[in-house]
Amino acid sequence: MATTSFTAPKLSSPTFQTLCRNLPLSLPIPKALSSFSFHLSPFLSRFHLHHHPRRLFAVRAESENGGEPLRHYDFDLFTIGAGSGGVRASRFAANFGASVAVCELPFSTISSETTGGVGGTCVLRGCVPKKLMVYASKYSHEFDESNGFGWKYDTEPKHDWSTLMANKNAELQRLTGIYKNILNKAGVTLIEGRGKIVDPHTVDVDGKLYTARHILISVGGRPFILDIPGSEYAIDSDAALDLPSKPEKIAIVGGGYIALEFAGIFNGLTTEVHVFIRQKKVLRGFDEEIRDFVGEQMALRGIQFHTEESPQAIVKSADGSLSLKTNKGSIEGFSHIMFATGRRPNTKNLGLESVGVKINKNGAIEVDEYSRTTVPSIWAVGDVTDRINLTPVALMEGAALAKTLFQNEPTKPDYR
């Protein structure tokens, strides 16, 4: 990959004159040009300019050797994906003076090739709805414990699933509206539709072309379901957060923290929960004492663990119930079978290979230490790069990229 230079652009007199002719009369002089101010006093006094830095980046089209003519782009930055990393990078870039657009699919609680929503995984089908369901699940345990403190109930408390889902979805609608407002206030253009890269500086959104000096890919990842016979009957974490009815008996395949979070949620909502893991213990990679303690405490709550079992097939019975076949046998009578077996970068059908963006065997976009891909004008942050897949990390990567591109301050993501 060619070495990237982030030195401030050199403004020759003809270049600056060309820039001034293209500027609206309400433009102030950027701080980067303050040293030229004594040359500009006649110009300023004549036109009474006020600074608006958003057009400054037009001069960056001029190559360092001066051989390439100025090229006009619709935007300085075009971001595909309005999740945590994309929104942060776009908002910061706009605040730094860049002209920015973001494209995102229409809102839905469950992601697909045609649906998504401003806010991304964490806000719409991750951290936020999961926490709301965790809160809902805690009450059953508190009702039980309250008896020892003198609380008596004439009837057993009952949970209404439809009320939980309706209120959860109303909150998601409120939050996606807030994110749209954040972008709007920053001056970011929000475009609804599916973005696909046509060339290193062009994005196609449902048939309309937009050009940009830089393109940012921040489309995140999606849940992965193992390809076994009957996998079409399984659900993933997206669907588990928006089921039409509460599971009566659920099998959860996976032993990571997502699997265990859902096991705790459904257990608290009085569902019979079975967890199937390939290992002897849950939470592979965590501290051994934590692994032991979490497994023991969840078992005491009534969650049934099936260790060293790998799923082989799902069978649907005539009555609609599901059976899970593993290397140790079959268990019948599940209303739902959920796979929490990991997530994969959402890089399909983005046009990446056709423009030369390198993708690894897991589908993740390969980037350098500044989040630049193998195409110099295309960048990527967040789960789509499969570095450290956490919301705060995506936020940090997005902020670092905005500084690199639009503050002349090359900034590497800091994972310490």
Short mmCIF file of C-alpha atoms in Angstrom, two decimals:
data_model
loop_
_atom_site.label_atom_id
_atom_site.label_comp_id
_atom_site.label_asym_id
_atom_site.label_seq_id
_atom_site.Cartn_x
_atom_site.Cartn_y
_atom_site.Cartn_z
CA MET A 1 0.00 0.00 0.00
CA ALA A 2 1.32 3.42 -0.89
CA THR A 3 2.46 5.60 1.96
CA THR A 4 -0.20 8.11 2.92
CA SER A 5 0.71 11.75 3.43
CA PHE A 6 -1.50 13.92 5.57
CA THR A 7 0.44 17.17 5.20
CA ALA A 8 -1.57 20.34 4.96
CA PRO A 9 -2.30 21.38 1.34
CA LYS A 10 -0.07 24.06 -0.20
CA LEU A 11 -2.16 26.94 -1.50
CA SER A 12 -0.60 28.56 -4.51
CA SER A 13 -1.93 31.94 -5.51
CA PRO A 14 -3.89 30.65 -8.58
CA THR A 15 -5.32 27.80 -6.52
CA PHE A 16 -6.48 30.13 -3.80
CA GLN A 17 -8.00 32.54 -6.29
CA THR A 18 -9.90 29.66 -7.89
CA LEU A 19 -11.13 28.59 -4.47
CA CYS A 20 -12.30 32.08 -3.60
CA ARG A 21 -14.25 32.39 -6.83
CA ASN A 22 -16.16 29.23 -5.94
CA LEU A 23 -16.93 30.17 -2.36
CA PRO A 24 -20.32 31.51 -1.27
CA LEU A 25 -20.22 35.05 0.09
CA SER A 26 -20.92 33.85 3.63
CA LEU A 27 -17.58 32.02 3.99
CA PRO A 28 -15.12 32.85 6.83
CA ILE A 29 -11.43 32.26 6.43
CA PRO A 30 -10.35 28.92 7.92
CA LYS A 31 -7.81 28.88 10.72
CA ALA A 32 -5.40 27.03 8.43
CA LEU A 33 -5.24 30.18 6.26
CA SER A 34 -4.87 32.72 9.05
CA SER A 35 -1.26 33.36 8.05
CA PHE A 36 -2.50 34.64 4.68
CA SER A 37 -4.95 37.11 6.23
CA PHE A 38 -2.79 40.21 5.68
CA HIS A 39 -2.86 39.51 1.93
CA LEU A 40 -6.64 39.23 1.97
CA SER A 41 -7.69 42.39 3.77
CA PRO A 42 -8.81 44.19 0.57
CA PHE A 43 -10.80 41.11 -0.46
CA LEU A 44 -12.38 40.74 2.99
CA SER A 45 -13.27 44.41 3.36
CA ARG A 46 -14.90 44.39 -0.04
CA PHE A 47 -17.06 41.32 0.38
CA HIS A 48 -17.43 41.10 4.22
CA LEU A 49 -16.88 37.32 4.23
CA HIS A 50 -17.85 35.20 7.25
CA HIS A 51 -16.25 31.84 7.78
CA HIS A 52 -17.91 28.58 6.85
CA PRO A 53 -15.18 25.91 6.69
CA ARG A 54 -17.20 23.33 4.79
CA ARG A 55 -15.70 24.13 1.38
CA LEU A 56 -12.05 24.18 2.49
CA PHE A 57 -11.47 20.57 1.48
CA ALA A 58 -12.02 21.30 -2.22
CA VAL A 59 -8.34 22.26 -2.48
CA ARG A 60 -7.32 18.74 -1.48
CA ALA A 61 -8.20 17.53 -4.97
CA GLU A 62 -5.02 19.11 -6.27
CA SER A 63 -2.26 16.53 -6.31
CA GLU A 64 0.97 17.24 -4.49
CA ASN A 65 2.84 17.71 -7.77
CA GLY A 66 0.17 20.05 -9.07
CA GLY A 67 -0.41 17.95 -12.17
CA GLU A 68 -3.99 16.87 -11.45
CA PRO A 69 -6.76 19.42 -11.98
CA LEU A 70 -9.35 20.23 -9.35
CA ARG A 71 -12.18 17.70 -9.30
CA HIS A 72 -15.58 18.45 -7.89
CA TYR A 73 -17.21 15.92 -5.58
CA ASP A 74 -20.72 15.94 -4.19
CA PHE A 75 -19.31 15.34 -0.69
CA ASP A 76 -15.99 15.25 1.12
CA LEU A 77 -17.11 12.08 2.92
CA PHE A 78 -19.78 9.55 2.03
CA THR A 79 -20.52 7.01 4.76
CA ILE A 80 -22.27 3.71 4.09
CA GLY A 81 -23.94 2.60 7.33
CA ALA A 82 -25.32 4.74 10.15
CA GLY A 83 -24.34 2.66 13.14
CA SER A 84 -22.16 3.75 16.03
CA GLY A 85 -18.92 4.14 14.07
CA GLY A 86 -20.51 5.67 10.98
CA VAL A 87 -22.55 8.24 12.86
CA ARG A 88 -19.58 9.25 15.02
CA ALA A 89 -17.21 9.64 12.08
CA SER A 90 -19.79 11.54 10.01
CA ARG A 91 -20.80 13.90 12.79
CA PHE A 92 -17.21 14.70 13.75
CA ALA A 93 -16.22 15.18 10.11
CA ALA A 94 -19.10 17.62 9.60
CA ASN A 95 -18.12 19.50 12.74
CA PHE A 96 -14.59 19.75 11.34
CA GLY A 97 -15.98 21.44 8.24
CA ALA A 98 -16.43 18.60 5.79
CA SER A 99 -19.51 18.09 3.62
CA VAL A 100 -20.85 14.68 4.63
CA ALA A 101 -23.57 12.25 3.58
CA VAL A 102 -24.67 8.98 5.18
CA CYS A 103 -26.81 6.29 3.60
CA GLU A 104 -28.72 3.75 5.66
CA LEU A 105 -31.45 1.19 5.02
CA PRO A 106 -35.03 1.75 6.26
CA PHE A 107 -35.70 1.04 9.94
CA SER A 108 -36.61 -2.44 11.11
CA THR A 109 -36.13 -4.28 14.38
CA ILE A 110 -34.66 -7.20 12.40
CA SER A 111 -31.84 -6.51 9.94
CA SER A 112 -31.80 -7.92 6.42
CA GLU A 113 -30.52 -7.13 2.94
CA THR A 114 -33.22 -4.45 2.66
CA THR A 115 -33.72 -3.21 6.25
CA GLY A 116 -31.53 -1.67 8.92
CA GLY A 117 -32.04 1.72 10.53
CA VAL A 118 -30.12 4.73 11.83
CA GLY A 119 -28.46 3.72 15.10
CA GLY A 120 -27.15 0.34 14.03
CA THR A 121 -26.77 -2.87 15.97
CA CYS A 122 -26.19 -1.46 19.46
CA VAL A 123 -29.18 0.87 19.47
CA LEU A 124 -31.69 -1.19 17.50
CA ARG A 125 -30.87 -4.88 17.95
CA GLY A 126 -28.12 -5.12 20.53
CA CYS A 127 -27.25 -3.30 23.73
CA VAL A 128 -30.39 -1.19 24.13
CA PRO A 129 -33.21 -3.68 23.49
CA LYS A 130 -31.23 -6.37 25.29
CA LYS A 131 -30.97 -4.22 28.42
CA LEU A 132 -34.69 -3.48 28.33
CA MET A 133 -35.38 -7.20 28.25
CA VAL A 134 -32.86 -7.81 31.03
CA TYR A 135 -34.73 -5.29 33.17
CA ALA A 136 -38.02 -7.06 32.41
CA SER A 137 -36.55 -10.45 33.32
CA LYS A 138 -35.25 -9.33 36.72
CA TYR A 139 -38.69 -8.80 38.23
CA SER A 140 -39.57 -12.48 38.50
CA HIS A 141 -36.57 -13.08 40.73
CA GLU A 142 -37.40 -10.01 42.81
CA PHE A 143 -40.98 -11.17 43.28
CA ASP A 144 -39.64 -14.46 44.65
CA GLU A 145 -37.15 -12.77 46.97
CA SER A 146 -39.70 -10.24 48.22
CA ASN A 147 -41.65 -12.96 50.05
CA GLY A 148 -38.85 -13.22 52.57
CA PHE A 149 -39.24 -9.50 53.26
CA GLY A 150 -42.93 -9.76 54.05
CA TRP A 151 -44.46 -9.14 50.64
CA LYS A 152 -47.56 -11.22 49.89
CA TYR A 153 -49.41 -11.50 46.58
CA ASP A 154 -53.03 -12.56 46.31
CA THR A 155 -52.35 -13.79 42.78
CA GLU A 156 -49.18 -14.84 41.02
CA PRO A 157 -47.74 -11.92 38.95
CA LYS A 158 -48.13 -12.48 35.21
CA HIS A 159 -46.05 -11.07 32.39
CA ASP A 160 -47.56 -9.70 29.18
CA TRP A 161 -45.09 -10.22 26.34
CA SER A 162 -46.90 -7.99 23.84
CA THR A 163 -46.68 -5.02 26.22
CA LEU A 164 -42.93 -5.50 26.58
CA MET A 165 -42.42 -5.74 22.80
CA ALA A 166 -44.59 -2.71 22.06
CA ASN A 167 -42.84 -0.50 24.61
CA LYS A 168 -39.42 -1.76 23.55
CA ASN A 169 -40.12 -0.94 19.90
CA ALA A 170 -41.48 2.49 20.80
CA GLU A 171 -38.19 3.21 22.57
CA LEU A 172 -36.20 2.08 19.54
CA GLN A 173 -38.24 4.41 17.32
CA ARG A 174 -37.52 7.26 19.73
CA LEU A 175 -33.79 6.53 19.71
CA THR A 176 -33.45 6.22 15.95
CA GLY A 177 -35.21 9.59 15.72
CA ILE A 178 -32.64 11.08 18.10
CA TYR A 179 -29.78 9.76 15.97
CA LYS A 180 -31.33 11.25 12.84
CA ASN A 181 -31.65 14.57 14.65
CA ILE A 182 -27.99 14.43 15.73
CA LEU A 183 -26.92 14.00 12.12
CA ASN A 184 -29.25 16.72 10.92
CA LYS A 185 -27.98 19.22 13.49
CA ALA A 186 -24.40 18.48 12.44
CA GLY A 187 -25.30 19.27 8.83
CA VAL A 188 -24.96 15.68 7.61
CA THR A 189 -27.12 14.67 4.65
CA LEU A 190 -29.02 11.45 5.44
CA ILE A 191 -29.98 9.30 2.45
CA GLU A 192 -32.26 6.30 2.91
CA GLY A 193 -31.37 3.31 0.76
CA ARG A 194 -28.77 0.64 0.10
CA GLY A 195 -25.33 1.91 -0.82
CA LYS A 196 -23.01 0.11 -3.23
CA ILE A 197 -19.56 1.26 -4.27
CA VAL A 198 -19.21 1.80 -8.03
CA ASP A 199 -15.67 3.15 -8.15
CA PRO A 200 -13.18 4.58 -5.61
CA HIS A 201 -15.11 7.85 -5.44
CA THR A 202 -18.70 6.90 -6.33
CA VAL A 203 -21.55 5.30 -4.39
CA ASP A 204 -24.79 4.07 -5.93
CA VAL A 205 -27.81 4.38 -3.62
CA ASP A 206 -30.78 2.62 -5.18
CA GLY A 207 -29.87 3.87 -8.65
CA LYS A 208 -28.70 7.39 -7.80
CA LEU A 209 -24.99 8.14 -7.94
CA TYR A 210 -23.07 10.26 -5.41
CA THR A 211 -19.40 11.17 -5.62
CA ALA A 212 -17.11 11.72 -2.64
CA ARG A 213 -13.46 12.42 -1.98
CA HIS A 214 -13.52 9.73 0.72
CA ILE A 215 -15.86 6.77 1.22
CA LEU A 216 -16.33 5.21 4.67
CA ILE A 217 -17.73 1.71 5.13
CA SER A 218 -19.32 1.17 8.55
CA VAL A 219 -21.99 -1.43 7.90
CA GLY A 220 -21.22 -3.57 10.95
CA GLY A 221 -21.92 -7.28 11.21
CA ARG A 222 -24.85 -9.67 11.34
CA PRO A 223 -25.60 -12.82 13.36
CA PHE A 224 -24.41 -16.11 11.92
CA ILE A 225 -26.43 -19.35 11.96
CA LEU A 226 -24.61 -22.64 11.38
CA ASP A 227 -25.42 -24.32 8.10
CA ILE A 228 -26.99 -27.60 9.26
CA PRO A 229 -30.12 -29.44 8.08
CA GLY A 230 -33.17 -27.58 9.36
CA SER A 231 -31.30 -24.33 10.07
CA GLU A 232 -34.19 -22.42 8.45
CA TYR A 233 -36.20 -23.15 11.61
CA ALA A 234 -33.63 -21.47 13.86
CA ILE A 235 -33.64 -17.84 15.00
CA ASP A 236 -30.75 -15.47 15.69
CA SER A 237 -30.31 -12.68 18.22
CA ASP A 238 -32.13 -10.15 16.00
CA ALA A 239 -35.27 -12.28 15.91
CA ALA A 240 -34.98 -13.23 19.59
CA LEU A 241 -35.37 -9.56 20.50
CA ASP A 242 -38.59 -9.20 18.54
CA LEU A 243 -40.55 -12.45 18.82
CA PRO A 244 -44.34 -12.29 18.45
CA SER A 245 -44.79 -14.50 21.50
CA LYS A 246 -42.70 -15.58 24.47
CA PRO A 247 -40.86 -18.90 24.03
CA GLU A 248 -42.18 -21.69 26.20
CA LYS A 249 -39.08 -23.86 25.82
CA ILE A 250 -35.96 -22.63 24.04
CA ALA A 251 -32.65 -24.19 23.02
CA ILE A 252 -29.77 -21.74 22.80
CA VAL A 253 -26.73 -22.94 20.86
CA GLY A 254 -23.55 -21.21 21.97
CA GLY A 255 -21.61 -20.55 25.15
CA GLY A 256 -20.47 -16.96 24.72
CA TYR A 257 -21.78 -13.87 26.47
CA ILE A 258 -24.57 -13.26 23.94
CA ALA A 259 -25.89 -16.79 24.44
CA LEU A 260 -25.74 -16.45 28.21
CA GLU A 261 -27.41 -13.03 28.23
CA PHE A 262 -30.39 -14.46 26.34
CA ALA A 263 -30.44 -17.54 28.56
CA GLY A 264 -30.74 -15.28 31.59
CA ILE A 265 -33.41 -13.13 29.95
CA PHE A 266 -35.66 -16.02 28.96
CA ASN A 267 -35.11 -17.79 32.26
CA GLY A 268 -36.22 -14.67 34.12
CA LEU A 269 -39.33 -14.50 31.92
CA THR A 270 -40.15 -18.07 33.03
CA THR A 271 -39.16 -19.86 29.81
CA GLU A 272 -37.59 -23.32 30.09
CA VAL A 273 -34.02 -22.77 28.87
CA HIS A 274 -31.47 -25.27 27.54
CA VAL A 275 -27.97 -24.14 26.54
CA PHE A 276 -25.82 -26.29 24.24
CA ILE A 277 -22.06 -25.67 24.20
CA ARG A 278 -19.17 -27.44 22.48
CA GLN A 279 -16.83 -26.83 25.43
CA LYS A 280 -16.93 -28.15 28.97
CA LYS A 281 -17.51 -24.62 30.30
CA VAL A 282 -19.19 -21.42 29.21
CA LEU A 283 -17.41 -18.17 28.25
CA ARG A 284 -14.32 -19.53 26.51
CA GLY A 285 -11.45 -17.08 26.87
CA PHE A 286 -12.68 -15.58 30.14
CA ASP A 287 -11.08 -16.00 33.57
CA GLU A 288 -11.51 -19.59 34.79
CA GLU A 289 -13.09 -18.60 38.12
CA ILE A 290 -15.59 -16.41 36.31
CA ARG A 291 -16.46 -19.25 33.94
CA ASP A 292 -17.07 -21.62 36.86
CA PHE A 293 -19.06 -19.11 38.92
CA VAL A 294 -21.32 -17.98 36.08
CA GLY A 295 -22.09 -21.54 35.02
CA GLU A 296 -22.88 -22.61 38.58
CA GLN A 297 -25.11 -19.64 39.34
CA MET A 298 -27.07 -19.93 36.11
CA ALA A 299 -27.62 -23.64 36.74
CA LEU A 300 -28.98 -22.78 40.20
CA ARG A 301 -31.53 -20.53 38.48
CA GLY A 302 -32.80 -23.53 36.55
CA ILE A 303 -30.96 -23.15 33.24
CA GLN A 304 -29.97 -26.56 31.86
CA PHE A 305 -26.51 -26.84 30.28
CA HIS A 306 -25.62 -29.49 27.72
CA THR A 307 -21.82 -29.51 27.52
CA GLU A 308 -19.62 -30.87 24.75
CA GLU A 309 -22.59 -31.10 22.39
CA SER A 310 -22.49 -29.84 18.83
CA PRO A 311 -25.69 -29.31 16.82
CA GLN A 312 -26.17 -31.55 13.81
CA ALA A 313 -29.76 -30.98 12.67
CA ILE A 314 -33.09 -29.38 13.53
CA VAL A 315 -36.29 -31.29 12.90
CA LYS A 316 -39.78 -29.78 12.87
CA SER A 317 -42.64 -32.01 14.02
CA ALA A 318 -46.21 -32.03 12.73
CA ASP A 319 -47.37 -30.07 15.79
CA GLY A 320 -44.82 -27.31 15.05
CA SER A 321 -42.43 -28.18 17.87
CA LEU A 322 -38.70 -28.47 17.18
CA SER A 323 -36.12 -31.13 18.01
CA LEU A 324 -32.39 -30.49 18.21
CA LYS A 325 -30.13 -33.35 17.21
CA THR A 326 -26.56 -33.23 18.53
CA ASN A 327 -23.58 -35.58 18.62
CA LYS A 328 -25.02 -36.99 21.87
CA GLY A 329 -28.63 -37.50 20.83
CA SER A 330 -31.84 -35.50 20.38
CA ILE A 331 -34.00 -33.35 22.64
CA GLU A 332 -37.57 -32.64 21.58
CA GLY A 333 -40.32 -30.18 22.35
CA PHE A 334 -38.67 -26.82 21.76
CA SER A 335 -40.83 -23.89 20.72
CA HIS A 336 -37.71 -22.03 19.57
CA ILE A 337 -34.09 -22.88 18.76
CA MET A 338 -31.72 -19.91 18.84
CA PHE A 339 -28.18 -19.77 17.49
CA ALA A 340 -25.74 -17.46 19.27
CA THR A 341 -22.68 -18.75 17.45
CA GLY A 342 -21.08 -15.47 16.48
CA ARG A 343 -21.39 -12.60 14.02
CA ARG A 344 -19.84 -11.96 10.63
CA PRO A 345 -18.96 -8.71 8.83
CA ASN A 346 -21.80 -7.49 6.64
CA THR A 347 -19.74 -7.08 3.46
CA LYS A 348 -21.85 -8.86 0.85
CA ASN A 349 -23.16 -6.96 -2.18
CA LEU A 350 -21.26 -3.74 -1.44
CA GLY A 351 -19.18 -3.84 -4.62
CA LEU A 352 -15.96 -4.06 -2.63
CA GLU A 353 -14.15 -6.68 -4.67
CA SER A 354 -14.90 -4.95 -7.95
CA VAL A 355 -13.08 -1.78 -6.85
CA GLY A 356 -10.15 -3.60 -5.26
CA VAL A 357 -10.98 -3.49 -1.54
CA LYS A 358 -9.34 -6.54 0.05
CA ILE A 359 -11.48 -8.79 2.23
CA ASN A 360 -10.13 -11.61 4.41
CA LYS A 361 -11.45 -15.17 4.57
CA ASN A 362 -13.98 -14.24 7.27
CA GLY A 363 -15.46 -11.48 5.14
CA ALA A 364 -13.86 -8.62 7.10
CA ILE A 365 -12.40 -5.59 5.35
CA GLU A 366 -8.64 -5.36 5.74
CA VAL A 367 -7.42 -1.95 6.87
CA ASP A 368 -4.14 -0.36 7.90
CA GLU A 369 -3.41 1.29 11.23
CA TYR A 370 -5.37 4.39 10.18
CA SER A 371 -8.45 2.38 9.04
CA ARG A 372 -7.63 2.80 5.36
CA THR A 373 -8.45 -0.07 3.00
CA THR A 374 -6.38 -1.24 0.05
CA VAL A 375 -8.09 1.50 -2.00
CA PRO A 376 -6.63 4.86 -0.83
CA SER A 377 -9.95 6.76 -0.90
CA ILE A 378 -11.97 4.05 0.89
CA TRP A 379 -11.93 3.57 4.67
CA ALA A 380 -13.65 1.25 7.14
CA VAL A 381 -14.39 1.27 10.88
CA GLY A 382 -16.34 -0.84 13.36
CA ASP A 383 -17.38 -4.49 13.25
CA VAL A 384 -17.02 -4.67 9.46
CA THR A 385 -13.24 -4.74 10.02
CA ASP A 386 -13.49 -7.45 12.70
CA ARG A 387 -10.85 -5.88 14.91
CA ILE A 388 -12.44 -5.42 18.35
CA ASN A 389 -16.20 -5.68 17.94
CA LEU A 390 -17.52 -3.38 20.65
CA THR A 391 -19.59 -0.21 20.43
CA PRO A 392 -17.09 2.03 22.31
CA VAL A 393 -14.35 0.80 19.97
CA ALA A 394 -16.38 1.69 16.86
CA LEU A 395 -17.00 5.15 18.32
CA MET A 396 -13.30 5.63 18.97
CA GLU A 397 -12.34 4.43 15.48
CA GLY A 398 -14.86 6.79 13.88
CA ALA A 399 -13.55 9.78 15.83
CA ALA A 400 -9.94 8.91 14.96
CA LEU A 401 -10.79 8.68 11.26
CA ALA A 402 -12.48 12.09 11.24
CA LYS A 403 -9.37 13.65 12.77
CA THR A 404 -7.12 11.90 10.26
CA LEU A 405 -9.10 13.07 7.24
CA PHE A 406 -10.33 16.51 8.20
CA GLN A 407 -8.09 17.94 10.91
CA ASN A 408 -4.75 17.14 9.28
CA GLU A 409 -4.09 15.10 12.43
CA PRO A 410 -3.27 11.46 11.54
CA THR A 411 -4.75 9.47 14.41
CA LYS A 412 -4.45 5.74 14.94
CA PRO A 413 -7.24 3.98 16.88
CA ASP A 414 -6.03 3.39 20.44
CA TYR A 415 -7.16 0.01 21.78
CA ARG A 416 -5.46 0.28 25.16
#
